[in-house]
CSV table of C-alpha atoms and ligand atoms in Angstrom, one decimal:
chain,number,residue,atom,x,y,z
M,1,UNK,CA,-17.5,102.7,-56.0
M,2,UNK,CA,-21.0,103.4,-55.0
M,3,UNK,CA,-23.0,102.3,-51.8
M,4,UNK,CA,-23.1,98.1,-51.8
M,5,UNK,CA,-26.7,98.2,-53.2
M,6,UNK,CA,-28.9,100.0,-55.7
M,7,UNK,CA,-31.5,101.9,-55.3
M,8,UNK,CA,-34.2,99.6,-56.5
M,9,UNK,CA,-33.6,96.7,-53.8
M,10,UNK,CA,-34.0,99.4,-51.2
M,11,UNK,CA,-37.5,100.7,-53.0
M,12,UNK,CA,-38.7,97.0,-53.5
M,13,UNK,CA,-37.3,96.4,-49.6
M,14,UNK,CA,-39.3,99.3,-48.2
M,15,UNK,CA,-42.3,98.5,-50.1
M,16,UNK,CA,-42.3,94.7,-49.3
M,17,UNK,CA,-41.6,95.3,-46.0
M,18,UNK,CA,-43.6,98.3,-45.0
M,19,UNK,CA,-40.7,101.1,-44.5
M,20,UNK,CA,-42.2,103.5,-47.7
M,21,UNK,CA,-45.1,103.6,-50.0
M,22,UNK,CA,-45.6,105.7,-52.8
M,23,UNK,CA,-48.3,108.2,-51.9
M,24,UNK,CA,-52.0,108.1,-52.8
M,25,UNK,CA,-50.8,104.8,-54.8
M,26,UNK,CA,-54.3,103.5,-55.3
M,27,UNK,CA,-55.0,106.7,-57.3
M,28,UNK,CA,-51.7,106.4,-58.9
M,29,UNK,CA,-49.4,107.9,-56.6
M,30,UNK,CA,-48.0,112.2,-56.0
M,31,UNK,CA,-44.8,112.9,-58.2
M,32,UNK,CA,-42.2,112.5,-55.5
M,33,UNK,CA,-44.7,112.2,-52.7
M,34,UNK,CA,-44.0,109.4,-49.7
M,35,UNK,CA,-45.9,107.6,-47.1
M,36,UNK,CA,-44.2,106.1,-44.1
M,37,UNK,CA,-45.6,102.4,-43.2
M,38,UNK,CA,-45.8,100.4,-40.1
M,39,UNK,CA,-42.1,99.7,-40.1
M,40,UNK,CA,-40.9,103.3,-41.5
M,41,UNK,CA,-42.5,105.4,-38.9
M,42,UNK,CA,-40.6,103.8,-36.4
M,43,UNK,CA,-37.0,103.7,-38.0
M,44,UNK,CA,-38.2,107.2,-38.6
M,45,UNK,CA,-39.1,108.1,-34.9
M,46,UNK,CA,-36.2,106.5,-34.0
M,47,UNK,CA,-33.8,108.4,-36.1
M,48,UNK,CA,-35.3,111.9,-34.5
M,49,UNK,CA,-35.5,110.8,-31.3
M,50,UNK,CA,-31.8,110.2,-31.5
M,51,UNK,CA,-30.9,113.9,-33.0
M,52,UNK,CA,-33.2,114.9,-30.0
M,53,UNK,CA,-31.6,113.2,-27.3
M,54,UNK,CA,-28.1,114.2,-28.5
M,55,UNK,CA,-28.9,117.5,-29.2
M,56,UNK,CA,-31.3,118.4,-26.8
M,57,UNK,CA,-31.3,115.9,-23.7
M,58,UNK,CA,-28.0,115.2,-23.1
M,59,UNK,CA,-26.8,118.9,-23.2
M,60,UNK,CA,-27.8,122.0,-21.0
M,61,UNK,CA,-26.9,124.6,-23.8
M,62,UNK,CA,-29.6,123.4,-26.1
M,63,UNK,CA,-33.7,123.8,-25.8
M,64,UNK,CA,-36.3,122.9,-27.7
M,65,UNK,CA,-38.9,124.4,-29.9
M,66,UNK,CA,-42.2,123.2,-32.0
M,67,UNK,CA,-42.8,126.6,-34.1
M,68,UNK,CA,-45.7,126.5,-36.8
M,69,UNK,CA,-45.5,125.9,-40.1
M,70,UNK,CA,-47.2,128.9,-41.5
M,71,UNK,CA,-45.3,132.1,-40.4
M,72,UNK,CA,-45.9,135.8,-40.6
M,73,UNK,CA,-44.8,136.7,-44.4
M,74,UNK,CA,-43.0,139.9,-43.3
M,75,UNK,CA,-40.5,136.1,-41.9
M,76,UNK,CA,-39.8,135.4,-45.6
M,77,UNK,CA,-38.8,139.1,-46.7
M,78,UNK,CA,-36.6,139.3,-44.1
M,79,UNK,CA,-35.1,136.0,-44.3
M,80,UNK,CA,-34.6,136.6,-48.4
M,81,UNK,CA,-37.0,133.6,-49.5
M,82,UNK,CA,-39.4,135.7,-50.9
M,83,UNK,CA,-37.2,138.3,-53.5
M,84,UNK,CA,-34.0,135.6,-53.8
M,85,UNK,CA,-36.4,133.4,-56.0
M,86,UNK,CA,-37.8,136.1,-58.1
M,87,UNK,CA,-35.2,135.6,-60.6
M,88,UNK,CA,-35.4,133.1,-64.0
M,89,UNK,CA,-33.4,130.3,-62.8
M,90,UNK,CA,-31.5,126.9,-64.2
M,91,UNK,CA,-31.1,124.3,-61.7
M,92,UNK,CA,-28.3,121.6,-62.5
M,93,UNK,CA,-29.8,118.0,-62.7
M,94,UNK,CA,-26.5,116.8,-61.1
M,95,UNK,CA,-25.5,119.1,-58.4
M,96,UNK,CA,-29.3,120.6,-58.1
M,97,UNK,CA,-27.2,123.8,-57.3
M,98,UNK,CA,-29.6,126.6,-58.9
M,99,UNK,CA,-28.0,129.4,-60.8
M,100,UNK,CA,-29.4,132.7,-62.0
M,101,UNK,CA,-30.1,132.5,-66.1
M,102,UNK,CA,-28.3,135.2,-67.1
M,103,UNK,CA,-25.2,134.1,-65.2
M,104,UNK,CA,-24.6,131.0,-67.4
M,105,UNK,CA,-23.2,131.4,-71.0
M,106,UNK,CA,-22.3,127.7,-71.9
M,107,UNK,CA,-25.2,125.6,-71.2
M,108,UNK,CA,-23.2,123.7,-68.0
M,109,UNK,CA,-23.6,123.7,-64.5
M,110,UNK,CA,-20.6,125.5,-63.5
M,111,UNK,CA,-20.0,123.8,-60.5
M,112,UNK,CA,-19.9,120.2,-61.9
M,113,UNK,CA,-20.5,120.3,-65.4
M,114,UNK,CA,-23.8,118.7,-65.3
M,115,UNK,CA,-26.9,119.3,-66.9
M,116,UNK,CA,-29.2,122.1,-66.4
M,117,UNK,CA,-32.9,122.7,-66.7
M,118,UNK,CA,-34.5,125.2,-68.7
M,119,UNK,CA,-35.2,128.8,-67.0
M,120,UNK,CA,-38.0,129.4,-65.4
M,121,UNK,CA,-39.6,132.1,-62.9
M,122,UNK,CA,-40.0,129.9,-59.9
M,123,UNK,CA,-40.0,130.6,-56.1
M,124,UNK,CA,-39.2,127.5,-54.5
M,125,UNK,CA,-41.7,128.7,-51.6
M,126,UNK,CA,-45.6,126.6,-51.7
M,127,UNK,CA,-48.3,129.4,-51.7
M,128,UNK,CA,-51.6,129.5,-50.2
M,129,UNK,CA,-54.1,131.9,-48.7
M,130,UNK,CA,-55.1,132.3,-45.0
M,131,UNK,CA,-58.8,132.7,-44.4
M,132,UNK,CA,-61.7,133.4,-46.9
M,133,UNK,CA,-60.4,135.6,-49.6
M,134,UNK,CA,-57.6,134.1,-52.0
M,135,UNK,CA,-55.7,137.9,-52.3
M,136,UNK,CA,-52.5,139.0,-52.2
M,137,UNK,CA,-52.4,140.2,-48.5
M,138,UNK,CA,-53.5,137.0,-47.4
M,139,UNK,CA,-50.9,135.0,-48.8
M,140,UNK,CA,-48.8,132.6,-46.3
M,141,UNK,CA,-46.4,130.6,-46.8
M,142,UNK,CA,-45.3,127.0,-46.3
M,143,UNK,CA,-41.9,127.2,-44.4
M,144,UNK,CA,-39.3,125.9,-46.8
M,145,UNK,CA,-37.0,125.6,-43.3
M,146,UNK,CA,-38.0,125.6,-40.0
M,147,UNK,CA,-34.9,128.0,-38.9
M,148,UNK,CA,-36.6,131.3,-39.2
M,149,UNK,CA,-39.0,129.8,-36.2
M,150,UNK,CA,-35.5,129.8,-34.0
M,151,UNK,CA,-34.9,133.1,-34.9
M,152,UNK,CA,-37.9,135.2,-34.5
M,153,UNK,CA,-38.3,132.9,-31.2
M,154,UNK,CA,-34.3,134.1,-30.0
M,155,UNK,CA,-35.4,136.6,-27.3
M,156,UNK,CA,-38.2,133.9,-26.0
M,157,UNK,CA,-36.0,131.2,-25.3
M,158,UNK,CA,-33.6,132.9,-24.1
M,159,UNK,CA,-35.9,134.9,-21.6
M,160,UNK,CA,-37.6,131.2,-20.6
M,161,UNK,CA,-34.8,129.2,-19.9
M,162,UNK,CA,-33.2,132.2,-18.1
M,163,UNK,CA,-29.9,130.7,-20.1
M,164,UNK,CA,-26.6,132.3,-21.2
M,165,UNK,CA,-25.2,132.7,-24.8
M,166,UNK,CA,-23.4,129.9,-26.0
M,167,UNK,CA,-27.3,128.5,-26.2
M,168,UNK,CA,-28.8,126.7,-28.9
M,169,UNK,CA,-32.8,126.2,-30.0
M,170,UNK,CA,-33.3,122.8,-31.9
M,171,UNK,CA,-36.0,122.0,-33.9
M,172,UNK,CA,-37.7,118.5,-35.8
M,173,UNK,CA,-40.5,119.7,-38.3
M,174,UNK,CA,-42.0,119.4,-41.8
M,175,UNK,CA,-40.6,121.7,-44.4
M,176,UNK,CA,-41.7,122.0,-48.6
M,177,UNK,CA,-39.6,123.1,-50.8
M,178,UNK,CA,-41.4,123.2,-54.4
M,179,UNK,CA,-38.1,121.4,-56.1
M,180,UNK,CA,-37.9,121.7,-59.8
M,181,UNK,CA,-35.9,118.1,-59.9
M,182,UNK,CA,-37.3,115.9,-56.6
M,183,UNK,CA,-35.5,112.3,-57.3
M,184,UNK,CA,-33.6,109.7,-56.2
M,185,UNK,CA,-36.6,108.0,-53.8
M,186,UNK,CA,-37.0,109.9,-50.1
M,187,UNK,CA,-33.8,111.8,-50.8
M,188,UNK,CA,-35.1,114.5,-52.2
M,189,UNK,CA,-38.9,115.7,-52.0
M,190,UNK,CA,-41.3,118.5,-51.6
M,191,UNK,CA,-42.4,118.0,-48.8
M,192,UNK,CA,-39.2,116.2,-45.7
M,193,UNK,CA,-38.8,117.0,-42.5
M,194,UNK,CA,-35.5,118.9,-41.1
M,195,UNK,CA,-33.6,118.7,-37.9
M,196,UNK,CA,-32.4,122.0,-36.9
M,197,UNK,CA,-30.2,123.5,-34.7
M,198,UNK,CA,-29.6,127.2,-34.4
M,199,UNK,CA,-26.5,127.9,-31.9
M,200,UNK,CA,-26.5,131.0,-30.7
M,201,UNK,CA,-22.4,132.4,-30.2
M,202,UNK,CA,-20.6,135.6,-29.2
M,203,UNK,CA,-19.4,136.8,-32.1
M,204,UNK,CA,-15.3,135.6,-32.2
M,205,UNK,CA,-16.2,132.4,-30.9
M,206,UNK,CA,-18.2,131.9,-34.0
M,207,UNK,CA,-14.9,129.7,-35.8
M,208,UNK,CA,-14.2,127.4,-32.9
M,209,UNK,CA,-18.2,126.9,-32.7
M,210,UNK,CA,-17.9,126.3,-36.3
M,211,UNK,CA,-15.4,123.3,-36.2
M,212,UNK,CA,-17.0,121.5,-32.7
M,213,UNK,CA,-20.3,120.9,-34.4
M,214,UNK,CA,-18.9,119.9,-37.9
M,215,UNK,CA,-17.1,117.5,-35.4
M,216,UNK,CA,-19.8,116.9,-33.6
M,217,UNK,CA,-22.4,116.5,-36.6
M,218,UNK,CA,-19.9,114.1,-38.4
M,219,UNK,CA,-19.7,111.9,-35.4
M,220,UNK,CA,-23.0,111.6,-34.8
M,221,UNK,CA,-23.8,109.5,-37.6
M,222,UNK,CA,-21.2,107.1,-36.8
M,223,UNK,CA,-21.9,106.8,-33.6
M,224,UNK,CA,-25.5,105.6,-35.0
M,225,UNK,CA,-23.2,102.8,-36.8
M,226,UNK,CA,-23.0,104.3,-39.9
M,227,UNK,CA,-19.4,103.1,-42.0
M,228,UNK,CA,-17.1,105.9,-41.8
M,229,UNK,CA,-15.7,105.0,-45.1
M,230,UNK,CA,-19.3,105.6,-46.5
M,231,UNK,CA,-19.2,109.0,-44.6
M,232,UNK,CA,-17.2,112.3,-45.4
M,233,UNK,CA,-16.7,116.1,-45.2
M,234,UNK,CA,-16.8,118.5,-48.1
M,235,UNK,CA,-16.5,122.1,-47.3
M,236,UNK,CA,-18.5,124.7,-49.8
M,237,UNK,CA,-16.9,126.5,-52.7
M,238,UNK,CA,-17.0,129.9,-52.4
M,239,UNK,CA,-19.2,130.2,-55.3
M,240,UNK,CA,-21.6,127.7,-53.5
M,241,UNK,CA,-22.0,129.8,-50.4
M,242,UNK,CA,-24.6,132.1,-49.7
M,243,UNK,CA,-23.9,135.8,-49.6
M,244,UNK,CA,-24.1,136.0,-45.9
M,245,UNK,CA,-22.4,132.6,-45.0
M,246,UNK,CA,-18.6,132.6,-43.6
M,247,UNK,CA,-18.4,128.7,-44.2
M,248,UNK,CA,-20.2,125.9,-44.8
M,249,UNK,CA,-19.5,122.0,-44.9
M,250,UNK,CA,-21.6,119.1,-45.8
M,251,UNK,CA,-21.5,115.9,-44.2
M,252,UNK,CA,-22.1,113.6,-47.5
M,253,UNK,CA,-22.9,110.4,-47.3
M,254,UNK,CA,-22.2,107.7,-50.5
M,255,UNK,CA,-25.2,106.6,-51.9
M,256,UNK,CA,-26.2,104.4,-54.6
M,257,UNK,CA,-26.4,107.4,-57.0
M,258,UNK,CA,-22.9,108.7,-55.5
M,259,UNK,CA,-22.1,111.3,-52.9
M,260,UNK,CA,-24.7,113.3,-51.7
M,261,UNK,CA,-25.3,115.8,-48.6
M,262,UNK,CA,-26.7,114.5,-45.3
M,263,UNK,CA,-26.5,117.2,-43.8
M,264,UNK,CA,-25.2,121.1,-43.8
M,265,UNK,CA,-23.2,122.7,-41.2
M,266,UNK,CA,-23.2,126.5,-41.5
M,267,UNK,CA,-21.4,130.0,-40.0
M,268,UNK,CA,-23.9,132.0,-40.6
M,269,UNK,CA,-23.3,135.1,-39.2
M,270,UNK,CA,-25.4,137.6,-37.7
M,271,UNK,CA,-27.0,137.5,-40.6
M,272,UNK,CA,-30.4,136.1,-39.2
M,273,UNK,CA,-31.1,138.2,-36.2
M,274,UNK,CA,-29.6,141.2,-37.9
M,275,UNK,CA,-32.5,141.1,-40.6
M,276,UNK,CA,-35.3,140.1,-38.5
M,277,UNK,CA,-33.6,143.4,-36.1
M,278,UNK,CA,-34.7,145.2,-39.5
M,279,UNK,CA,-37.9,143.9,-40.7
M,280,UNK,CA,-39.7,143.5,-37.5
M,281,UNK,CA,-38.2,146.8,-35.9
M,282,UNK,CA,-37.6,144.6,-32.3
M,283,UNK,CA,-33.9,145.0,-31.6
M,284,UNK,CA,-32.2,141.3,-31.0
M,285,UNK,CA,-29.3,142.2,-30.2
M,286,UNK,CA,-28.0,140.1,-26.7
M,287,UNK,CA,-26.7,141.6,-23.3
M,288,UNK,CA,-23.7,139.8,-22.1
M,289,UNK,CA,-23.9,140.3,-18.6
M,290,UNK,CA,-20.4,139.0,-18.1
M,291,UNK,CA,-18.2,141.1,-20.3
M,292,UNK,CA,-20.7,144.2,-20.2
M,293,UNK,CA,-21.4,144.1,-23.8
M,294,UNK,CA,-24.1,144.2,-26.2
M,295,UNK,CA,-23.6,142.1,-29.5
M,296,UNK,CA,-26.1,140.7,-31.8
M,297,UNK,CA,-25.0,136.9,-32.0
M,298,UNK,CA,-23.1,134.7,-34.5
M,299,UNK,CA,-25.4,131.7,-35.6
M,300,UNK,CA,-24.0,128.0,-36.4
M,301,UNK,CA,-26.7,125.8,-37.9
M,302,UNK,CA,-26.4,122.1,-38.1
M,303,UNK,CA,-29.5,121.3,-40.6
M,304,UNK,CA,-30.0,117.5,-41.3
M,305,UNK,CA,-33.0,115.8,-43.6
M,306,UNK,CA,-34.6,113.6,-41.6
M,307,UNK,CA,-35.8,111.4,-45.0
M,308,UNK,CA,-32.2,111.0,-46.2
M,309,UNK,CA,-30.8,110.2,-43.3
M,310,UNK,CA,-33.4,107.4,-42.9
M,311,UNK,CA,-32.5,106.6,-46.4
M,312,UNK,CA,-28.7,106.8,-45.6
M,313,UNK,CA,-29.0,103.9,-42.7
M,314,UNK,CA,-31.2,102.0,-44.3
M,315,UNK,CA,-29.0,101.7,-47.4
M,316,UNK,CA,-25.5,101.2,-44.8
M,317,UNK,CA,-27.6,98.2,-42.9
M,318,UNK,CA,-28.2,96.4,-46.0
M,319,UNK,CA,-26.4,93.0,-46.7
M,320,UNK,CA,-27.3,90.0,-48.5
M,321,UNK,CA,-26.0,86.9,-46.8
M,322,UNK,CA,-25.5,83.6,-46.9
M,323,UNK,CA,-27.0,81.3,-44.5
M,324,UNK,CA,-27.0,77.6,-44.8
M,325,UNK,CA,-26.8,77.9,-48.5
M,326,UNK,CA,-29.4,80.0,-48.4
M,327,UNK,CA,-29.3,83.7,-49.2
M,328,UNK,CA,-30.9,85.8,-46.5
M,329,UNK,CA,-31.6,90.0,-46.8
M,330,UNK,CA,-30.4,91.2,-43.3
M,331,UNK,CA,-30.6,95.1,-42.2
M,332,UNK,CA,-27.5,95.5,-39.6
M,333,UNK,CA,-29.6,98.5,-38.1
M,334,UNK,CA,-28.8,99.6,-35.0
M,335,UNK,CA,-30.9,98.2,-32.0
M,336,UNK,CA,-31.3,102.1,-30.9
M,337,UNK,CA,-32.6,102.6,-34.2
M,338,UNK,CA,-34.3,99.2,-35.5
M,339,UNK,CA,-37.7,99.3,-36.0
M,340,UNK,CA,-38.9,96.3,-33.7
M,341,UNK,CA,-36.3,95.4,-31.2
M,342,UNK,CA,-38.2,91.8,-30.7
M,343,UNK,CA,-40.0,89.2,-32.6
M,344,UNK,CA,-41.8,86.7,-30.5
M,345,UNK,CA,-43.0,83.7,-32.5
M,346,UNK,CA,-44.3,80.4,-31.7
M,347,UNK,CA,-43.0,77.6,-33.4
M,348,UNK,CA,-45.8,77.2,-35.1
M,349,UNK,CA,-49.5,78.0,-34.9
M,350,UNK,CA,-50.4,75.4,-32.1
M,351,UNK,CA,-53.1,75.4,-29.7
M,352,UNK,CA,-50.8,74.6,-26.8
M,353,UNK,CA,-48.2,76.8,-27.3
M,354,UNK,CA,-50.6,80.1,-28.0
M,355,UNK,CA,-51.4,81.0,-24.8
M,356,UNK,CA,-47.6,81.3,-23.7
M,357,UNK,CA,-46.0,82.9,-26.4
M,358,UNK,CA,-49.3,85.4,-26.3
M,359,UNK,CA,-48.2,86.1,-22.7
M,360,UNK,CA,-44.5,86.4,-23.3
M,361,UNK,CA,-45.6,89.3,-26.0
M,362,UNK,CA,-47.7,90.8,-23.3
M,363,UNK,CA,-45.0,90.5,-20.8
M,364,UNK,CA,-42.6,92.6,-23.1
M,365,UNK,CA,-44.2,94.8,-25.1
M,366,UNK,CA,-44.6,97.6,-22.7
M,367,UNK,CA,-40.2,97.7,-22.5
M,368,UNK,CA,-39.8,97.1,-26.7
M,369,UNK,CA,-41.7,97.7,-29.3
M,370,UNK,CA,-42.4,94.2,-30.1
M,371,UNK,CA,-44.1,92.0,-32.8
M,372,UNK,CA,-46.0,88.8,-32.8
M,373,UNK,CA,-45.4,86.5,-35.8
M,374,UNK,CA,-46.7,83.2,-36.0
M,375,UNK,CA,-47.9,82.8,-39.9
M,376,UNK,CA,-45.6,80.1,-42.0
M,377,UNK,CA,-42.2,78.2,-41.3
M,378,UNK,CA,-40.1,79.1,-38.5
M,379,UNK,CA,-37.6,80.0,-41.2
M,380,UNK,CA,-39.8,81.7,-43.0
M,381,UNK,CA,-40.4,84.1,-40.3
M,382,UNK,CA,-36.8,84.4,-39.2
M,383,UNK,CA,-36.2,86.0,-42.8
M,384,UNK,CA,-38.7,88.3,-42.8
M,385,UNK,CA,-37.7,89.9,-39.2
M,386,UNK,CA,-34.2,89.7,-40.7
M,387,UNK,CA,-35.4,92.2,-43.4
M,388,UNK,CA,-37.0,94.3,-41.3
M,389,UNK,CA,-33.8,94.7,-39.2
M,390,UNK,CA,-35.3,92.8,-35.8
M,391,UNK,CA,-32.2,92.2,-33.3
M,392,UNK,CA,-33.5,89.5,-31.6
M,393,UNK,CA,-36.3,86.6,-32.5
M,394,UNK,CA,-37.4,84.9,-29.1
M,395,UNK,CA,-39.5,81.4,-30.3
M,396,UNK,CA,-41.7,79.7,-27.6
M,397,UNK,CA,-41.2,75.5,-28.7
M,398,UNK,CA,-42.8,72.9,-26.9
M,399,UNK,CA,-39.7,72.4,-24.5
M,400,UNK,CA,-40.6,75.7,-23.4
M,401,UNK,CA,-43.9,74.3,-22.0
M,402,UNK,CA,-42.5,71.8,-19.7
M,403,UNK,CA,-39.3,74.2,-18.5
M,404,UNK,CA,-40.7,77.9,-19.1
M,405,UNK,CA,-37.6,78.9,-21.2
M,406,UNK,CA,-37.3,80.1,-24.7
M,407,UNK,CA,-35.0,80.6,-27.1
M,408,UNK,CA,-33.4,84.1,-27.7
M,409,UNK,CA,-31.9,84.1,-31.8
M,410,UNK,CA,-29.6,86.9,-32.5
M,411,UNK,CA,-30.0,88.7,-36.2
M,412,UNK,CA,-26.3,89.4,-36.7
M,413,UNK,CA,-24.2,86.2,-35.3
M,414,UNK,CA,-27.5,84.2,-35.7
M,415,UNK,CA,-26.4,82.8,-31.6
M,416,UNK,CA,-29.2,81.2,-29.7
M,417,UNK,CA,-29.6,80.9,-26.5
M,418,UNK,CA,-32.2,79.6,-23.9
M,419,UNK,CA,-33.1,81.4,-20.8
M,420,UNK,CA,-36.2,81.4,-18.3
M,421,UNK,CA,-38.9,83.5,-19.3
M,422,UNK,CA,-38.8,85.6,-15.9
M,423,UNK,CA,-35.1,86.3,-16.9
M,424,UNK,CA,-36.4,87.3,-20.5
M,425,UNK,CA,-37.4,90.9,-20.0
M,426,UNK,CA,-33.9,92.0,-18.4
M,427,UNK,CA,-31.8,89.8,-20.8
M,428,UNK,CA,-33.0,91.4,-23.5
M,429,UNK,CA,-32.5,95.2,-21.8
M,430,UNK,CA,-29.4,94.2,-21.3
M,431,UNK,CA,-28.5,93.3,-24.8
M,432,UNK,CA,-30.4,95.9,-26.7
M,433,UNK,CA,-28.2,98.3,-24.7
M,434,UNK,CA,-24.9,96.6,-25.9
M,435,UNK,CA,-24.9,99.0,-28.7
M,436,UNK,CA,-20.8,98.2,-30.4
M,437,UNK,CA,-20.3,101.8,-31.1
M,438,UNK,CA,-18.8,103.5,-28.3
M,439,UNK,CA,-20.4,107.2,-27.6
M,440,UNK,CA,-18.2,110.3,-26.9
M,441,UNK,CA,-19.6,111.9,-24.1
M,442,UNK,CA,-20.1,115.5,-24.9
M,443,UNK,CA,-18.9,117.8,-22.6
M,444,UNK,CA,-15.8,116.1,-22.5
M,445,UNK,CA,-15.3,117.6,-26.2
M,446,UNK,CA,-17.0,120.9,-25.1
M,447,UNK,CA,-15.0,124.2,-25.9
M,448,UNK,CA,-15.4,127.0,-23.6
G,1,ZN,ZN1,-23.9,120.8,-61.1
């Protein structure tokens, strides 16, 4: 059974509610193109700035990097992009695995059976031309992963942060890959943003690397209050893996149009550092200065879609409920990762009451991103914050003139309470930080 909704309420939601617009729409919108709105960018933000705080800030074996887009294109020899592609190739509308022509004899995908598209000569890489002259030797291209910027930036992180191997370099960024079958809304496009992580390991520690952060990775979205049961593993065929990769799993998560990969967890190898080793001429190789040895490292990659995860918790919040007879669209987001955390709104649009909720909004918008609301019925207003996912409503009545409290409405038990406005700011802290899904601390899970 597919995820509880289809994929049209979460289009018309996002569009209704500013979360995604279809790109250049007043010229008729870009096949499979995106915009984020006012109440996407921030789900959006919030969504990276969680990968970024588990991955980066609350460990001391992981650093950062913001590499360019545009890369030397001696990076995409070496990293296979650039001949891999030269091939006439099928893609299979199911599975989108891609499959060499002359490999398939009986018109399936042979993974899954599905459909495939005709062959074509395609390089899944976006072309252009640096500087004046559109030749061949100034061809660039746009990075269809922003991995290769760990790897050719190994030695300088690891010089930098004058850190040993296990380390990591992590990395949010825009990718393109020209897809020959984009679909399925901001699951797949041309142009997403990945979250990447590139662990550098001694080789033989590689496995047990290998299993924490499939662990780790599958966790992760849980602990973001994602359902479990709408959450699983699957590891990679051999058929399915590349020619360099010792394993692979997927975390897959079950949306409308059935499972479908979050994320990819990878062993790849040395096969990275080795090639770059080749095609640059710079040895990468690493000097354990504990055991005395040189090795080139073993890479694990944990590399996550930052559209589809969006997607993914957007489509696991969504309920339709109802409230006093009346059917209300609630998202059960996350506070961490809801858009606005508060909705201050006056019970209505009177001249009295104004001036207080306006200061109340001043008062906490520097802690929350906060909105101000006070257009149509009370009700009316409740709903729409509902929709967008907003934990807590705080409505500034006319009692609250005389005794300077307001009311604090909860989106998921629907609860109010009154407290005093001066108390207002650290009750809400306090409840935003009540997030009901307990977090693993890390190290205590960390293999040595
Ligand atoms: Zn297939």
């Amino acid at each position: 059974m597919p995820a509880n909704v289809d994929m049209e309420k979460i289009v018309s939601l996002c569009k209704r509610r500013g979360f995604v617009f279809p790109s250049s729409e007043i010229y008729g919108g870009l096949g499979s193109c995106w915009d984020y709105g006012p109440m996407g960018v921030e789900l959006k933000r919030n969504v990276k700035d969680a990968w970024w705080k588990a991955i980066v800030q609350e460990r001391d074996d992981v650093v950062g990097l913001d590499s360019s887009i545009m890369m030397h294109p001696q990076v995409w020899k070496a990293s296979g992009h650039v001949d891999s592609f030269a091939d006439p190739l099928v893609e299979c509308k199911s599975c989108h695995l891609r499959w060499r022509a002359s490999e398939i004899n009986n018109e399936k995908c042979p993974q899954c059976g599905g459909k495939l598209t005709e062959p074509r000569m395609f390089n899944l890489m976006f072309k252009t031309f640096m500087g004046p002259v559109e030749e061949e030797a100034s061809t660039v291209y746009l990075r269809p992963e922003t991995a290769q910027g760990m790897f050719v930036n190994f030695e300088n992180a690891v010089t930098t942060s004058r850190k040993r191997l296990p380390l990591g370099i992590a990395q949010i960024g825009k990718s393109f890959r020209n897809e020959i079958t984009p679909g399925n809304f901001i699951f797949r496009t041309r142009e997403f943003e990945h979250m990447e992580l590139e662990y550098f390991v001694k080789p033989g520690t590689d496995e047990a690397w290998f299993d924490y952060w499939v662990k780790e990775r599958f966790e992760w979205y849980i602990r973001l209050g994602m359902r479990k049961e709408n959450l699983r593993l699957r590891q990679h065929g051999k058929e399915e893996l590349a020619h360099y990769a010792k394993d692979c799993y997927d975390v897959e998560y079950l949306f409308p149009m059935g499972w479908s990969e979050l994320e990819g967890i990878a062993n790849r190898g040395d096969y990275d550092l080795t090639q770059h080793t080749k095609h640059s001429g710079k040895d990468l190789s690493y000097y354990d200065g504990e055991s005395g040895t040189r090795y080139v490292p073993y890479v694990i990659e944990p590399s996550a879609g930052v559209d589809r995860s969006v997607l993914a918790f957007l489509i696991d919040a969504y309920s339709e409920e109802e409230v006093e007879g009346e059917k209300r669209v609630v998202l059960h987001l996350q506070p961490s990762l809801a858009p606005m955390k508060v909705a201050v709104l006056p019970l209505s649009r009177n001249e009295k009451l104004t001036p207080l909720a306006r200061e109340v909004y001043k008062q906490l918008c520097p802690s929350f991103m906060t909105c101000y609301d006070d257009s149509q019925s009370i009700g009316r207003r409740y709903r729409r914050q509902d929709e967008i996912g907003t934990p807590f409503c705080v409505t500034i009545d006319f009692q609250s003139l005389e005794d300077n409290q307001v009311t604090i409405r909860e989106r998921d038990s629907l609860a109010q309470i009154r407290v005093p406005i001066e108390k207002l700011e650290k009750t809400l802290r306090a409840k935003l930080s009540d997030e009901p899904f307990e977090k693993t601390p890390l190290w205590a899970t960390r293999q040595k």
